[in-house]
């Protein structure tokens, strides 16, 4: 009689252990799914950041083109001013003023070009970092999915043993 009671207790303990194991596996599956969701959210953020950085790069390139066009216009204006200098002293004064204005404009344009190039470099760096973040997030997603599969396998094995 005692042996059968012990056997019943052992069976009940075994059932409890299996149920606990199933609960732990289910908790692990939930955690992994949550981790996958977070990783996917991180991937989306990274992709959005990449898009913003690419837009910023495009804007800076457009700004560089405009600045270069402005530099060309200013250089043409300088040439016209120099031609006017040859016509007379009064004209020389007006042309020199115009030349100074144009040189200031050229300096501002060059400064703007430098700033845009610097911004392009920063944006490219940001794009690289965002792409790295996307790759890391994708790796994390793969690991999480692998963990989910393992946990689901454990759940199935635990359910079979029950």
PDB file of C-alpha atoms in Angstrom:
ATOM      1  CA  UNK A   1       0.000   0.000   0.000  1.00  0.00           C
ATOM      2  CA  UNK A   2       2.777   2.437   0.965  1.00  0.00           C
ATOM      3  CA  UNK A   3       4.659   1.572  -2.214  1.00  0.00           C
ATOM      4  CA  UNK A   4       1.704   2.481  -4.386  1.00  0.00           C
ATOM      5  CA  UNK A   5       1.219   5.737  -2.419  1.00  0.00           C
ATOM      6  CA  UNK A   6       4.897   6.556  -2.942  1.00  0.00           C
ATOM      7  CA  UNK A   7       4.532   5.726  -6.597  1.00  0.00           C
ATOM      8  CA  UNK A   8       1.475   8.010  -6.836  1.00  0.00           C
ATOM      9  CA  UNK A   9       3.403  10.809  -5.079  1.00  0.00           C
ATOM     10  CA  UNK A  10       6.351  10.364  -7.418  1.00  0.00           C
ATOM     11  CA  UNK A  11       4.008  10.458 -10.432  1.00  0.00           C
ATOM     12  CA  UNK A  12       2.313  13.570  -9.093  1.00  0.00           C
ATOM     13  CA  UNK A  13       5.709  15.191  -8.465  1.00  0.00           C
ATOM     14  CA  UNK A  14       6.764  14.255 -11.986  1.00  0.00           C
ATOM     15  CA  UNK A  15       3.543  15.777 -13.381  1.00  0.00           C
ATOM     16  CA  UNK A  16       4.151  18.959 -11.347  1.00  0.00           C
ATOM     17  CA  UNK A  17       7.732  19.154 -12.620  1.00  0.00           C
ATOM     18  CA  UNK A  18       6.553  18.748 -16.209  1.00  0.00           C
ATOM     19  CA  UNK A  19       3.898  21.422 -15.741  1.00  0.00           C
ATOM     20  CA  UNK A  20       6.485  23.742 -14.214  1.00  0.00           C
ATOM     21  CA  UNK A  21       8.810  23.010 -17.121  1.00  0.00           C
ATOM     22  CA  UNK A  22       5.992  23.776 -19.592  1.00  0.00           C
ATOM     23  CA  UNK A  23       5.274  27.058 -17.764  1.00  0.00           C
ATOM     24  CA  UNK A  24       8.942  28.026 -17.852  1.00  0.00           C
ATOM     25  CA  UNK A  25       9.144  27.166 -21.544  1.00  0.00           C
ATOM     26  CA  UNK A  26       6.023  29.209 -22.264  1.00  0.00           C
ATOM     27  CA  UNK A  27       7.498  32.135 -20.327  1.00  0.00           C
ATOM     28  CA  UNK A  28      10.694  31.768 -22.331  1.00  0.00           C
ATOM     29  CA  UNK A  29       8.682  31.772 -25.575  1.00  0.00           C
ATOM     30  CA  UNK A  30       6.879  34.947 -24.466  1.00  0.00           C
ATOM     31  CA  UNK A  31      10.170  36.617 -23.605  1.00  0.00           C
ATOM     32  CA  UNK A  32      11.643  35.648 -26.960  1.00  0.00           C
ATOM     33  CA  UNK A  33       8.598  36.946 -28.824  1.00  0.00           C
ATOM     34  CA  UNK A  34       8.834  40.225 -26.918  1.00  0.00           C
ATOM     35  CA  UNK A  35      12.523  40.402 -27.780  1.00  0.00           C
ATOM     36  CA  UNK A  36      11.682  39.801 -31.460  1.00  0.00           C
ATOM     37  CA  UNK A  37       9.115  42.638 -31.347  1.00  0.00           C
ATOM     38  CA  UNK A  38      11.635  44.991 -29.769  1.00  0.00           C
ATOM     39  CA  UNK A  39      14.259  44.014 -32.340  1.00  0.00           C
ATOM     40  CA  UNK A  40      11.829  44.581 -35.203  1.00  0.00           C
ATOM     41  CA  UNK A  41      10.943  47.975 -33.756  1.00  0.00           C
ATOM     42  CA  UNK A  42      14.664  48.785 -33.552  1.00  0.00           C
ATOM     43  CA  UNK A  43      15.076  47.703 -37.202  1.00  0.00           C
ATOM     44  CA  UNK A  44      12.246  50.031 -38.236  1.00  0.00           C
ATOM     45  CA  UNK A  45      13.819  52.899 -36.303  1.00  0.00           C
ATOM     46  CA  UNK A  46      17.160  52.196 -37.978  1.00  0.00           C
ATOM     47  CA  UNK A  47      15.551  52.148 -41.425  1.00  0.00           C
ATOM     48  CA  UNK A  48      13.772  55.442 -40.690  1.00  0.00           C
ATOM     49  CA  UNK A  49      17.056  56.920 -39.529  1.00  0.00           C
ATOM     50  CA  UNK A  50      18.709  55.717 -42.755  1.00  0.00           C
ATOM     51  CA  UNK A  51      15.932  57.366 -44.792  1.00  0.00           C
ATOM     52  CA  UNK A  52      16.293  60.632 -42.904  1.00  0.00           C
ATOM     53  CA  UNK A  53      20.056  60.550 -43.357  1.00  0.00           C
ATOM     54  CA  UNK A  54      19.700  59.873 -47.089  1.00  0.00           C
ATOM     55  CA  UNK A  55      17.264  62.785 -47.375  1.00  0.00           C
ATOM     56  CA  UNK A  56      19.735  64.981 -45.529  1.00  0.00           C
ATOM     57  CA  UNK A  57      22.494  63.877 -47.914  1.00  0.00           C
ATOM     58  CA  UNK A  58      20.309  64.753 -50.902  1.00  0.00           C
ATOM     59  CA  UNK A  59      19.497  68.176 -49.461  1.00  0.00           C
ATOM     60  CA  UNK A  60      23.159  68.874 -48.814  1.00  0.00           C
ATOM     61  CA  UNK A  61      24.122  67.797 -52.338  1.00  0.00           C
ATOM     62  CA  UNK A  62      21.473  70.137 -53.741  1.00  0.00           C
ATOM     63  CA  UNK A  63      22.772  72.910 -51.536  1.00  0.00           C
ATOM     64  CA  UNK A  64      26.330  72.202 -52.732  1.00  0.00           C
ATOM     65  CA  UNK A  65      25.162  72.405 -56.358  1.00  0.00           C
ATOM     66  CA  UNK A  66      23.388  75.706 -55.707  1.00  0.00           C
ATOM     67  CA  UNK A  67      26.448  77.096 -53.942  1.00  0.00           C
ATOM     68  CA  UNK A  68      28.721  76.040 -56.803  1.00  0.00           C
ATOM     69  CA  UNK A  69      26.336  77.682 -59.267  1.00  0.00           C
ATOM     70  CA  UNK A  70      26.438  80.825 -57.128  1.00  0.00           C
ATOM     71  CA  UNK A  71      30.256  80.685 -57.149  1.00  0.00           C
ATOM     72  CA  UNK A  72      30.249  80.489 -60.951  1.00  0.00           C
ATOM     73  CA  UNK A  73      27.856  83.426 -61.173  1.00  0.00           C
ATOM     74  CA  UNK A  74      30.037  85.418 -58.797  1.00  0.00           C
ATOM     75  CA  UNK A  75      33.149  84.649 -60.842  1.00  0.00           C
ATOM     76  CA  UNK A  76      31.372  85.834 -63.989  1.00  0.00           C
ATOM     77  CA  UNK A  77      30.373  88.991 -62.172  1.00  0.00           C
ATOM     78  CA  UNK A  78      34.020  89.530 -61.165  1.00  0.00           C
ATOM     79  CA  UNK A  79      35.078  89.256 -64.810  1.00  0.00           C
ATOM     80  CA  UNK A  80      32.463  91.811 -65.851  1.00  0.00           C
ATOM     81  CA  UNK A  81      33.630  94.115 -63.079  1.00  0.00           C
ATOM     82  CA  UNK A  82      37.266  93.844 -64.201  1.00  0.00           C
ATOM     83  CA  UNK A  83      36.256  94.728 -67.746  1.00  0.00           C
ATOM     84  CA  UNK A  84      34.442  97.795 -66.386  1.00  0.00           C
ATOM     85  CA  UNK A  85      37.611  98.829 -64.479  1.00  0.00           C
ATOM     86  CA  UNK A  86      39.416  99.362 -67.778  1.00  0.00           C
ATOM     87  CA  UNK A  87      36.765 101.904 -68.905  1.00  0.00           C
ATOM     88  CA  UNK A  88      37.608 104.603 -66.387  1.00  0.00           C
ATOM     89  CA  UNK A  89      38.426 105.637 -62.843  1.00  0.00           C
ATOM     90  CA  UNK A  90      34.833 106.299 -61.815  1.00  0.00           C
ATOM     91  CA  UNK A  91      33.876 103.019 -63.295  1.00  0.00           C
ATOM     92  CA  UNK A  92      36.920 101.515 -61.520  1.00  0.00           C
ATOM     93  CA  UNK A  93      35.580 102.548 -58.094  1.00  0.00           C
ATOM     94  CA  UNK A  94      32.171 101.088 -58.790  1.00  0.00           C
ATOM     95  CA  UNK A  95      33.721  97.923 -60.178  1.00  0.00           C
ATOM     96  CA  UNK A  96      36.060  97.514 -57.191  1.00  0.00           C
ATOM     97  CA  UNK A  97      33.084  97.761 -54.851  1.00  0.00           C
ATOM     98  CA  UNK A  98      31.310  95.183 -56.950  1.00  0.00           C
ATOM     99  CA  UNK A  99      34.422  92.959 -56.872  1.00  0.00           C
ATOM    100  CA  UNK A 100      34.584  93.161 -53.077  1.00  0.00           C
ATOM    101  CA  UNK A 101      30.923  92.235 -52.824  1.00  0.00           C
ATOM    102  CA  UNK A 102      31.430  89.319 -55.173  1.00  0.00           C
ATOM    103  CA  UNK A 103      34.505  88.115 -53.266  1.00  0.00           C
ATOM    104  CA  UNK A 104      32.516  88.206 -50.061  1.00  0.00           C
ATOM    105  CA  UNK A 105      29.815  86.246 -51.818  1.00  0.00           C
ATOM    106  CA  UNK A 106      32.438  83.746 -53.039  1.00  0.00           C
ATOM    107  CA  UNK A 107      33.792  83.357 -49.486  1.00  0.00           C
ATOM    108  CA  UNK A 108      30.298  82.829 -48.118  1.00  0.00           C
ATOM    109  CA  UNK A 109      29.556  80.339 -50.861  1.00  0.00           C
ATOM    110  CA  UNK A 110      32.826  78.470 -50.211  1.00  0.00           C
ATOM    111  CA  UNK A 111      32.055  78.439 -46.501  1.00  0.00           C
ATOM    112  CA  UNK A 112      28.601  77.091 -47.314  1.00  0.00           C
ATOM    113  CA  UNK A 113      30.189  74.422 -49.553  1.00  0.00           C
ATOM    114  CA  UNK A 114      32.553  73.393 -46.743  1.00  0.00           C
ATOM    115  CA  UNK A 115      29.694  73.203 -44.262  1.00  0.00           C
ATOM    116  CA  UNK A 116      27.611  71.136 -46.665  1.00  0.00           C
ATOM    117  CA  UNK A 117      30.526  68.780 -47.345  1.00  0.00           C
ATOM    118  CA  UNK A 118      31.019  68.379 -43.611  1.00  0.00           C
ATOM    119  CA  UNK A 119      27.312  67.716 -43.243  1.00  0.00           C
ATOM    120  CA  UNK A 120      27.490  65.155 -46.079  1.00  0.00           C
ATOM    121  CA  UNK A 121      30.333  63.381 -44.271  1.00  0.00           C
ATOM    122  CA  UNK A 122      28.372  63.362 -41.011  1.00  0.00           C
ATOM    123  CA  UNK A 123      25.268  62.118 -42.797  1.00  0.00           C
ATOM    124  CA  UNK A 124      27.253  59.333 -44.492  1.00  0.00           C
ATOM    125  CA  UNK A 125      28.693  58.361 -41.113  1.00  0.00           C
ATOM    126  CA  UNK A 126      25.166  58.386 -39.671  1.00  0.00           C
ATOM    127  CA  UNK A 127      23.990  56.202 -42.594  1.00  0.00           C
ATOM    128  CA  UNK A 128      26.805  53.718 -41.896  1.00  0.00           C
ATOM    129  CA  UNK A 129      25.966  53.638 -38.201  1.00  0.00           C
ATOM    130  CA  UNK A 130      22.276  53.179 -38.951  1.00  0.00           C
ATOM    131  CA  UNK A 131      23.051  50.337 -41.368  1.00  0.00           C
ATOM    132  CA  UNK A 132      25.238  48.749 -38.684  1.00  0.00           C
ATOM    133  CA  UNK A 133      22.370  49.126 -36.196  1.00  0.00           C
ATOM    134  CA  UNK A 134      19.976  47.516 -38.711  1.00  0.00           C
ATOM    135  CA  UNK A 135      22.374  44.569 -39.180  1.00  0.00           C
ATOM    136  CA  UNK A 136      22.739  44.151 -35.419  1.00  0.00           C
ATOM    137  CA  UNK A 137      18.976  44.268 -34.990  1.00  0.00           C
ATOM    138  CA  UNK A 138      18.511  41.680 -37.741  1.00  0.00           C
ATOM    139  CA  UNK A 139      21.092  39.444 -36.024  1.00  0.00           C
ATOM    140  CA  UNK A 140      19.218  39.901 -32.746  1.00  0.00           C
ATOM    141  CA  UNK A 141      15.935  39.003 -34.507  1.00  0.00           C
ATOM    142  CA  UNK A 142      17.510  35.819 -35.910  1.00  0.00           C
ATOM    143  CA  UNK A 143      18.867  34.852 -32.489  1.00  0.00           C
ATOM    144  CA  UNK A 144      15.513  35.544 -30.865  1.00  0.00           C
ATOM    145  CA  UNK A 145      13.678  33.490 -33.495  1.00  0.00           C
ATOM    146  CA  UNK A 146      16.141  30.653 -32.949  1.00  0.00           C
ATOM    147  CA  UNK A 147      15.509  30.870 -29.183  1.00  0.00           C
ATOM    148  CA  UNK A 148      11.751  30.837 -29.840  1.00  0.00           C
ATOM    149  CA  UNK A 149      12.122  27.676 -31.921  1.00  0.00           C
ATOM    150  CA  UNK A 150      14.198  26.048 -29.178  1.00  0.00           C
ATOM    151  CA  UNK A 151      11.647  27.021 -26.536  1.00  0.00           C
ATOM    152  CA  UNK A 152       8.756  25.748 -28.657  1.00  0.00           C
ATOM    153  CA  UNK A 153      10.641  22.486 -29.141  1.00  0.00           C
ATOM    154  CA  UNK A 154      11.120  22.252 -25.366  1.00  0.00           C
ATOM    155  CA  UNK A 155       7.408  22.918 -24.873  1.00  0.00           C
ATOM    156  CA  UNK A 156       6.520  20.148 -27.337  1.00  0.00           C
ATOM    157  CA  UNK A 157       8.931  17.723 -25.661  1.00  0.00           C
ATOM    158  CA  UNK A 158       7.569  18.653 -22.233  1.00  0.00           C
ATOM    159  CA  UNK A 159       3.988  18.147 -23.433  1.00  0.00           C
ATOM    160  CA  UNK A 160       4.940  14.774 -24.897  1.00  0.00           C
ATOM    161  CA  UNK A 161       6.514  13.677 -21.616  1.00  0.00           C
ATOM    162  CA  UNK A 162       3.354  14.733 -19.735  1.00  0.00           C
TER     163      UNK A 162
END
